[in-house]
PDB file of N, CA and C in Angstrom:
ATOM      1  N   UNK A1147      37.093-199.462 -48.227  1.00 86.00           N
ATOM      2  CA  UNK A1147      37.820-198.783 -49.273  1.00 86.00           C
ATOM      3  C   UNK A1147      39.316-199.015 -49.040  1.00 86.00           C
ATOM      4  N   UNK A1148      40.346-198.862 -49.962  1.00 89.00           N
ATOM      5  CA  UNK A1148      41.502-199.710 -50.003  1.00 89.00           C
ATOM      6  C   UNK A1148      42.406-198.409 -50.788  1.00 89.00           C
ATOM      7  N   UNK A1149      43.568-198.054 -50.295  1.00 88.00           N
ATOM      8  CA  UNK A1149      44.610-196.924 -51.358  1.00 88.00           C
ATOM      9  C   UNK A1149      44.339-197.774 -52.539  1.00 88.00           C
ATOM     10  N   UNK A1150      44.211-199.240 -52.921  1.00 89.00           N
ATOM     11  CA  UNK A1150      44.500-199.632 -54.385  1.00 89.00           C
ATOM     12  C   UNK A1150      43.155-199.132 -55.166  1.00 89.00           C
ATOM     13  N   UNK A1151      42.552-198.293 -54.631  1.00 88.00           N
ATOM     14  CA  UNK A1151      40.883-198.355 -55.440  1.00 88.00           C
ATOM     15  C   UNK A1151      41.647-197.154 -56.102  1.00 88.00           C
ATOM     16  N   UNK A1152      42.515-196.352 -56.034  1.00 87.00           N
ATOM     17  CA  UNK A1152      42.687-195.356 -56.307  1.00 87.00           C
ATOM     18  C   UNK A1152      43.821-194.969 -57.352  1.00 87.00           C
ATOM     19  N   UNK A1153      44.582-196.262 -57.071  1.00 89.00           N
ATOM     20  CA  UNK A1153      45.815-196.833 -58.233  1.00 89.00           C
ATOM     21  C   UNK A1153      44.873-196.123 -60.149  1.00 89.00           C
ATOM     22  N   UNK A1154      45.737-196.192 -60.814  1.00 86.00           N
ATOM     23  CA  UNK A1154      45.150-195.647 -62.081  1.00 86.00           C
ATOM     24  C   UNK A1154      46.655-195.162 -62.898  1.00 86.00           C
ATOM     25  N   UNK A1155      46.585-195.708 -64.348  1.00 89.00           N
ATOM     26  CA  UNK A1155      47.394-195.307 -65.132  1.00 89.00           C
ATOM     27  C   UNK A1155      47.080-193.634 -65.870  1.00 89.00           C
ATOM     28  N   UNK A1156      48.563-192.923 -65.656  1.00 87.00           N
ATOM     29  CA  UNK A1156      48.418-191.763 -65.434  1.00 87.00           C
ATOM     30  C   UNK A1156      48.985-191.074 -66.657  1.00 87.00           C
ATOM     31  N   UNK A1157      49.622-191.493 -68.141  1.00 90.00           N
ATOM     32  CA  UNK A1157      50.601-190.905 -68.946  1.00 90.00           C
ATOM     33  C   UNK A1157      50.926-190.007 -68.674  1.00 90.00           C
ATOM     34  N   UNK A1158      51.999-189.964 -68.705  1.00 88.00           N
ATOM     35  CA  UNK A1158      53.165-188.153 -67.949  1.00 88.00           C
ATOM     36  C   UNK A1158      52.543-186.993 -69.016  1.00 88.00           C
ATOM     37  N   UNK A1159      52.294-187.099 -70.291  1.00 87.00           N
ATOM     38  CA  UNK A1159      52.242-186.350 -71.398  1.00 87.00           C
ATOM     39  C   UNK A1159      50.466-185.705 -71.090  1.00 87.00           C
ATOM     40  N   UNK A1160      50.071-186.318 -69.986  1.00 82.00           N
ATOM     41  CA  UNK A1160      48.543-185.999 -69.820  1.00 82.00           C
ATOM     42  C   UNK A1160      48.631-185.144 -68.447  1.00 82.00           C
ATOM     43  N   UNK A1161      49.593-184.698 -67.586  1.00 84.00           N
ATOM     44  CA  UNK A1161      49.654-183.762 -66.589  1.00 84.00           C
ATOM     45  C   UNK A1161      50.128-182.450 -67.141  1.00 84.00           C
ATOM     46  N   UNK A1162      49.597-181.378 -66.783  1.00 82.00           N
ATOM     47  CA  UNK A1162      49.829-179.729 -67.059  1.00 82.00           C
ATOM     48  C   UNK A1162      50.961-179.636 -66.412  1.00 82.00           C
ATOM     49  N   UNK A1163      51.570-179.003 -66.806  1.00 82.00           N
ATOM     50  CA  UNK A1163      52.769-178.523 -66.654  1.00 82.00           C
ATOM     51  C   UNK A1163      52.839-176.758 -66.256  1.00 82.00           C
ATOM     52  N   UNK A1164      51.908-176.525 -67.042  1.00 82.00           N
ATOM     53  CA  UNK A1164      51.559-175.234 -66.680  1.00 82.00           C
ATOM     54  C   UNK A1164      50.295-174.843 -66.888  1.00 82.00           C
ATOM     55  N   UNK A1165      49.380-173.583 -66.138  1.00 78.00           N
ATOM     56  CA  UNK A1165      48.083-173.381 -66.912  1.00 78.00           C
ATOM     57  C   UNK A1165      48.004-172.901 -67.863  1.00 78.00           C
ATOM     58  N   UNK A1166      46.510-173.169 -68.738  1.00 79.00           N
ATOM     59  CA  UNK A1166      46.649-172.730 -70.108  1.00 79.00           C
ATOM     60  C   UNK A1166      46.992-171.278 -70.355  1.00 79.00           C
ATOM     61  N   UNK A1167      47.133-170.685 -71.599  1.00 85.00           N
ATOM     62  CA  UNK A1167      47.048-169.251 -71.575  1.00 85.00           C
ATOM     63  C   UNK A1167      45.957-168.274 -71.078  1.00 85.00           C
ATOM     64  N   UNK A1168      45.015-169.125 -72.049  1.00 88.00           N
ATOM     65  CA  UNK A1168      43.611-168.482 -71.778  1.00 88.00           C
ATOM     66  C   UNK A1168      43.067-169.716 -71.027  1.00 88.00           C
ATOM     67  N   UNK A1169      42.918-169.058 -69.692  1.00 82.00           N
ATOM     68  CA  UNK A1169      42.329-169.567 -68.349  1.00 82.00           C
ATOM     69  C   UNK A1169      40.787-170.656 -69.034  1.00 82.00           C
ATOM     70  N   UNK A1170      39.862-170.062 -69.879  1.00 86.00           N
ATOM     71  CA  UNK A1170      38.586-171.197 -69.374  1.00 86.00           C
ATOM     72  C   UNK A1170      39.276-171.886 -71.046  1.00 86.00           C
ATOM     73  N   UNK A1171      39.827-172.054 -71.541  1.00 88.00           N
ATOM     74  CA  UNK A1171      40.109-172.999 -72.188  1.00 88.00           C
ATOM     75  C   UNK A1171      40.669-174.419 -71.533  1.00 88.00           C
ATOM     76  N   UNK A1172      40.979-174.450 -70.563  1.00 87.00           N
ATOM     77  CA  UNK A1172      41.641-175.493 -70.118  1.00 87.00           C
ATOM     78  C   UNK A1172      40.383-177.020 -70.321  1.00 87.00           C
ATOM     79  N   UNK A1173      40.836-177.919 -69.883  1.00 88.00           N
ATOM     80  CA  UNK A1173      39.769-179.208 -70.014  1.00 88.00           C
ATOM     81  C   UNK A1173      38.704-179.373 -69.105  1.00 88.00           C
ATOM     82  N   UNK A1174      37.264-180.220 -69.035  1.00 92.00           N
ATOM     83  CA  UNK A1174      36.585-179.627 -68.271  1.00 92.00           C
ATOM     84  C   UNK A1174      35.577-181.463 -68.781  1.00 92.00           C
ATOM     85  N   UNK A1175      35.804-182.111 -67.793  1.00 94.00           N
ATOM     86  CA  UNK A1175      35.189-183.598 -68.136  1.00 94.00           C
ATOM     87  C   UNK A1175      34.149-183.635 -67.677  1.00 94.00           C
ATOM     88  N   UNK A1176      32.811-183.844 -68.422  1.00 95.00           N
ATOM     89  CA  UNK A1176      31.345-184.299 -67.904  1.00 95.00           C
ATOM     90  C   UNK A1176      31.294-185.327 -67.565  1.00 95.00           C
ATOM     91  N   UNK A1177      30.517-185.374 -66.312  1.00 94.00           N
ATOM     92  CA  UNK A1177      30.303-187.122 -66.131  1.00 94.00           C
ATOM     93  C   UNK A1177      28.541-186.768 -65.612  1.00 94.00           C
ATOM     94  N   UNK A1178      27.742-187.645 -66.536  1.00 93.00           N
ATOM     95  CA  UNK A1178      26.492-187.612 -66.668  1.00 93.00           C
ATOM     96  C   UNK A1178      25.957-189.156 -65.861  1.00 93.00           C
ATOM     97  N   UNK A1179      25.513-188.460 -64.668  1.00 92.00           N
ATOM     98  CA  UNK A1179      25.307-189.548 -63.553  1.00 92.00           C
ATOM     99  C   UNK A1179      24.287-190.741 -64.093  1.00 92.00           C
ATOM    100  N   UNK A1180      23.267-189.677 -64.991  1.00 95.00           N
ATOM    101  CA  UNK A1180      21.930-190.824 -65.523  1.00 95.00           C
ATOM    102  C   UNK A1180      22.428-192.135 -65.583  1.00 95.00           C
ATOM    103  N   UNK A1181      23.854-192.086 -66.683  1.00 97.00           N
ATOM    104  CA  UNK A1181      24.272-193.190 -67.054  1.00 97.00           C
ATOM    105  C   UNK A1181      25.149-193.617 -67.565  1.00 97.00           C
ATOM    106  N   UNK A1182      26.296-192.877 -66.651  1.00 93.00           N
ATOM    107  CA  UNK A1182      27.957-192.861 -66.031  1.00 93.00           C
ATOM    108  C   UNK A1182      28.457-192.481 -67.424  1.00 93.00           C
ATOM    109  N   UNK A1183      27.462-191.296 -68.704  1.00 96.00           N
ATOM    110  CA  UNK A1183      28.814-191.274 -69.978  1.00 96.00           C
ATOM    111  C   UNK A1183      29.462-189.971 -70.058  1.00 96.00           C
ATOM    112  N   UNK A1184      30.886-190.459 -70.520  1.00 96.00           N
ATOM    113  CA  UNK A1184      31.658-189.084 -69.878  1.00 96.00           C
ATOM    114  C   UNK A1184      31.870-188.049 -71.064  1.00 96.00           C
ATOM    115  N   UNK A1185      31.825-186.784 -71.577  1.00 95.00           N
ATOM    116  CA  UNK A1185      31.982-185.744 -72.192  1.00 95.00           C
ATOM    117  C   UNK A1185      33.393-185.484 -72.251  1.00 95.00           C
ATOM    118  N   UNK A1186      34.006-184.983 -73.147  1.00 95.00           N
ATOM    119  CA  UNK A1186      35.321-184.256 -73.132  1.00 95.00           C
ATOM    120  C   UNK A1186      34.802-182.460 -73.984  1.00 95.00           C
ATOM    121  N   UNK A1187      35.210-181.914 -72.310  1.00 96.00           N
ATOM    122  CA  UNK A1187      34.190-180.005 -72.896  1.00 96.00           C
ATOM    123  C   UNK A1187      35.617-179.324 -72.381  1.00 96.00           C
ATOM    124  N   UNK A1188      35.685-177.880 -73.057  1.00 94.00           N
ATOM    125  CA  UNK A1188      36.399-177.114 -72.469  1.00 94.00           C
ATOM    126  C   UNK A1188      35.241-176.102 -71.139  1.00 94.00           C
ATOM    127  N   UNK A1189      36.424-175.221 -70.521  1.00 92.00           N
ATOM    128  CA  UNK A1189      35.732-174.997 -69.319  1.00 92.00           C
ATOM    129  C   UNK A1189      34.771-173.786 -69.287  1.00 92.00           C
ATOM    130  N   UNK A1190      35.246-173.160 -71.122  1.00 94.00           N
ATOM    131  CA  UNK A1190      34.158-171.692 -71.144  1.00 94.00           C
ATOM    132  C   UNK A1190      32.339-172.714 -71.464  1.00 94.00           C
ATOM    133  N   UNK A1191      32.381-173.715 -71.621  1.00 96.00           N
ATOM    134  CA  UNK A1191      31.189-174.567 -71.714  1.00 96.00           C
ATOM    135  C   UNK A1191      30.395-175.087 -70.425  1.00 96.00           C
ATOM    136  N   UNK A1192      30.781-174.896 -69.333  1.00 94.00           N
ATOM    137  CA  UNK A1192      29.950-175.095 -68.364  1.00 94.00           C
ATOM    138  C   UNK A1192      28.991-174.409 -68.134  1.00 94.00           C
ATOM    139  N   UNK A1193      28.581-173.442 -68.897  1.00 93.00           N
ATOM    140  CA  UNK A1193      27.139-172.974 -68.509  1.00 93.00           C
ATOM    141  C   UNK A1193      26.374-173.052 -69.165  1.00 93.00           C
ATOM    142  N   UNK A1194      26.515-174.323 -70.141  1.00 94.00           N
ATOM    143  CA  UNK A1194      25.703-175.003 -70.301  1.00 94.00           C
ATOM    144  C   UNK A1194      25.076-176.368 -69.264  1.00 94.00           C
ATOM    145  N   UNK A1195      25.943-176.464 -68.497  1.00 92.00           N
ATOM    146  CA  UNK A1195      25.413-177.491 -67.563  1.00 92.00           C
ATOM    147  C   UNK A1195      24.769-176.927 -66.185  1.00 92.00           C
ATOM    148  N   UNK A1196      25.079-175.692 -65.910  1.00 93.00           N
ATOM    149  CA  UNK A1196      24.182-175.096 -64.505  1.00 93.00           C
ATOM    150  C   UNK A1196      23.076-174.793 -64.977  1.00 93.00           C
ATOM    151  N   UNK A1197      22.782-174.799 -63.989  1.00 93.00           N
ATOM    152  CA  UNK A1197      21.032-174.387 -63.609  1.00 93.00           C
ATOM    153  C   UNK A1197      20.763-173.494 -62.329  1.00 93.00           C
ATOM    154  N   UNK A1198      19.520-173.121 -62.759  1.00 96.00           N
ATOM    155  CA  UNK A1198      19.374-172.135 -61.491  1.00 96.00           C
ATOM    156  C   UNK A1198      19.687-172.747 -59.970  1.00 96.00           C
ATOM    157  N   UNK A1199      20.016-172.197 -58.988  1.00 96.00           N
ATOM    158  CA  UNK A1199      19.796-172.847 -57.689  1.00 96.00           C
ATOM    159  C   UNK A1199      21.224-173.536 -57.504  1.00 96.00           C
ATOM    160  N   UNK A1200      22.065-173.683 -58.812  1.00 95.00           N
ATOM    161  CA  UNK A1200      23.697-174.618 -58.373  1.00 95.00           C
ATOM    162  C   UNK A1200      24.309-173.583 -57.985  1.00 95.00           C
ATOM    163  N   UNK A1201      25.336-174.480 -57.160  1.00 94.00           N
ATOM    164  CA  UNK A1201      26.354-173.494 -56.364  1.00 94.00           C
ATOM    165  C   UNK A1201      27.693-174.379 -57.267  1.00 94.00           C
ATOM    166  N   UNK A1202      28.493-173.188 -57.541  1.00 90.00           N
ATOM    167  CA  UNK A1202      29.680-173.496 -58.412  1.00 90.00           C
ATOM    168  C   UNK A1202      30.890-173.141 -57.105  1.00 90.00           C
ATOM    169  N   UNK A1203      31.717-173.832 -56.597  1.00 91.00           N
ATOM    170  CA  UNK A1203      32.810-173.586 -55.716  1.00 91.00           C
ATOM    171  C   UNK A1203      33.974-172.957 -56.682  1.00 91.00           C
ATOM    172  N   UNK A1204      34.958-171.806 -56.348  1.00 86.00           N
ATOM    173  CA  UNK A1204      36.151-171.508 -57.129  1.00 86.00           C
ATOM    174  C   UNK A1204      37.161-171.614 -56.054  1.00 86.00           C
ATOM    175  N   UNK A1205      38.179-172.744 -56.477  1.00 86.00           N
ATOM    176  CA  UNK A1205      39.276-172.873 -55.873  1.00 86.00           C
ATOM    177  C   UNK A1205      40.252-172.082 -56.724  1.00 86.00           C
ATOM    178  N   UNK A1206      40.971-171.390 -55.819  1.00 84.00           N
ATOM    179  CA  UNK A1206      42.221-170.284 -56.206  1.00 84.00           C
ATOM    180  C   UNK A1206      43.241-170.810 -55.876  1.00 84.00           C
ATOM    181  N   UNK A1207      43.578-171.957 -55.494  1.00 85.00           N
ATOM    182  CA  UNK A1207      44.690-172.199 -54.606  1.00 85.00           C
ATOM    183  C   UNK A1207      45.854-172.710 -55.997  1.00 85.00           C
ATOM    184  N   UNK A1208      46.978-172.873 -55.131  1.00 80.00           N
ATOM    185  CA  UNK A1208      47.964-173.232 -56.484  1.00 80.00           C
ATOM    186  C   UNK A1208      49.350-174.136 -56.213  1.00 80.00           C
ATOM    187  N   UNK A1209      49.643-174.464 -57.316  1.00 78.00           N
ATOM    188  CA  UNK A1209      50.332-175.441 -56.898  1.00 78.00           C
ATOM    189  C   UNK A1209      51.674-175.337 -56.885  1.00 78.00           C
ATOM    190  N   UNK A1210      52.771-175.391 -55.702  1.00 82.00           N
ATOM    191  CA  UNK A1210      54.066-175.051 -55.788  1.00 82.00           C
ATOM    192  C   UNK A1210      55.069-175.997 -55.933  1.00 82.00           C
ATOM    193  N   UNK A1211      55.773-176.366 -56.655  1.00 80.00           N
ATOM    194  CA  UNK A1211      56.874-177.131 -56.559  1.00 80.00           C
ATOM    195  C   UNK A1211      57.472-177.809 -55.440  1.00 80.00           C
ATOM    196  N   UNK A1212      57.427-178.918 -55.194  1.00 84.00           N
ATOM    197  CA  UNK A1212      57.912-179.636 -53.866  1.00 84.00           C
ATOM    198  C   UNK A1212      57.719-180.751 -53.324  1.00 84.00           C
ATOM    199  N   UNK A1213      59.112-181.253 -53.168  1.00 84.00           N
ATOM    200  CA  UNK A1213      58.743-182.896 -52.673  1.00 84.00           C
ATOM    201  C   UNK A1213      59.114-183.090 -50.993  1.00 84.00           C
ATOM    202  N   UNK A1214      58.401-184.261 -50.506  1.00 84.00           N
ATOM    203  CA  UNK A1214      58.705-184.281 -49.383  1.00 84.00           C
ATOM    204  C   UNK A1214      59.062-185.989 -49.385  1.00 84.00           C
ATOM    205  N   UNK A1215      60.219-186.219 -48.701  1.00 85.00           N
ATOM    206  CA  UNK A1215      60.913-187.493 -48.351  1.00 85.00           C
ATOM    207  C   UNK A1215      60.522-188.199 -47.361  1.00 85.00           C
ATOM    208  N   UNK A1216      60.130-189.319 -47.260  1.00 80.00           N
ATOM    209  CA  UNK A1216      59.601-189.839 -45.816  1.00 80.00           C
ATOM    210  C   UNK A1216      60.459-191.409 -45.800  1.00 80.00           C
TER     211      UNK A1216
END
């Protein structure tokens, strides 16, 4: 594996700037392994994709302003 596998065009106008108002509105991309096709869902729609027995992780963490110079 190589940092360039990871290279990817990013449009500035496509990063949040802030979170949405209403929290599960934000974006929420399916990727359907059967046969790699991808969904565009908001995030109050994921329960349509669990099932009994999934474990859903909630990250709280957040993001602060800051650069570091090297």
């Amino acid at each position: 594996m190589n940092v360039s596998d990871f290279d990817y065009e990013l449009p500035k106008e496509l990063i949040a700037q802030e979170p949405s108002a209403q929290r599960d509105e934000c974006r929420l991309l399916v990727v359907h392994r059967a046969d790699g096709s991808l969904e565009h869902k908001r995030f109050y729609d994921i329960i349509d994709y669990l099932k009994p027995g999934d474990c859903l992780v909630f990250n709280d963490s957040r993001v602060i302003p800051a650069r570091i110079f090297g």
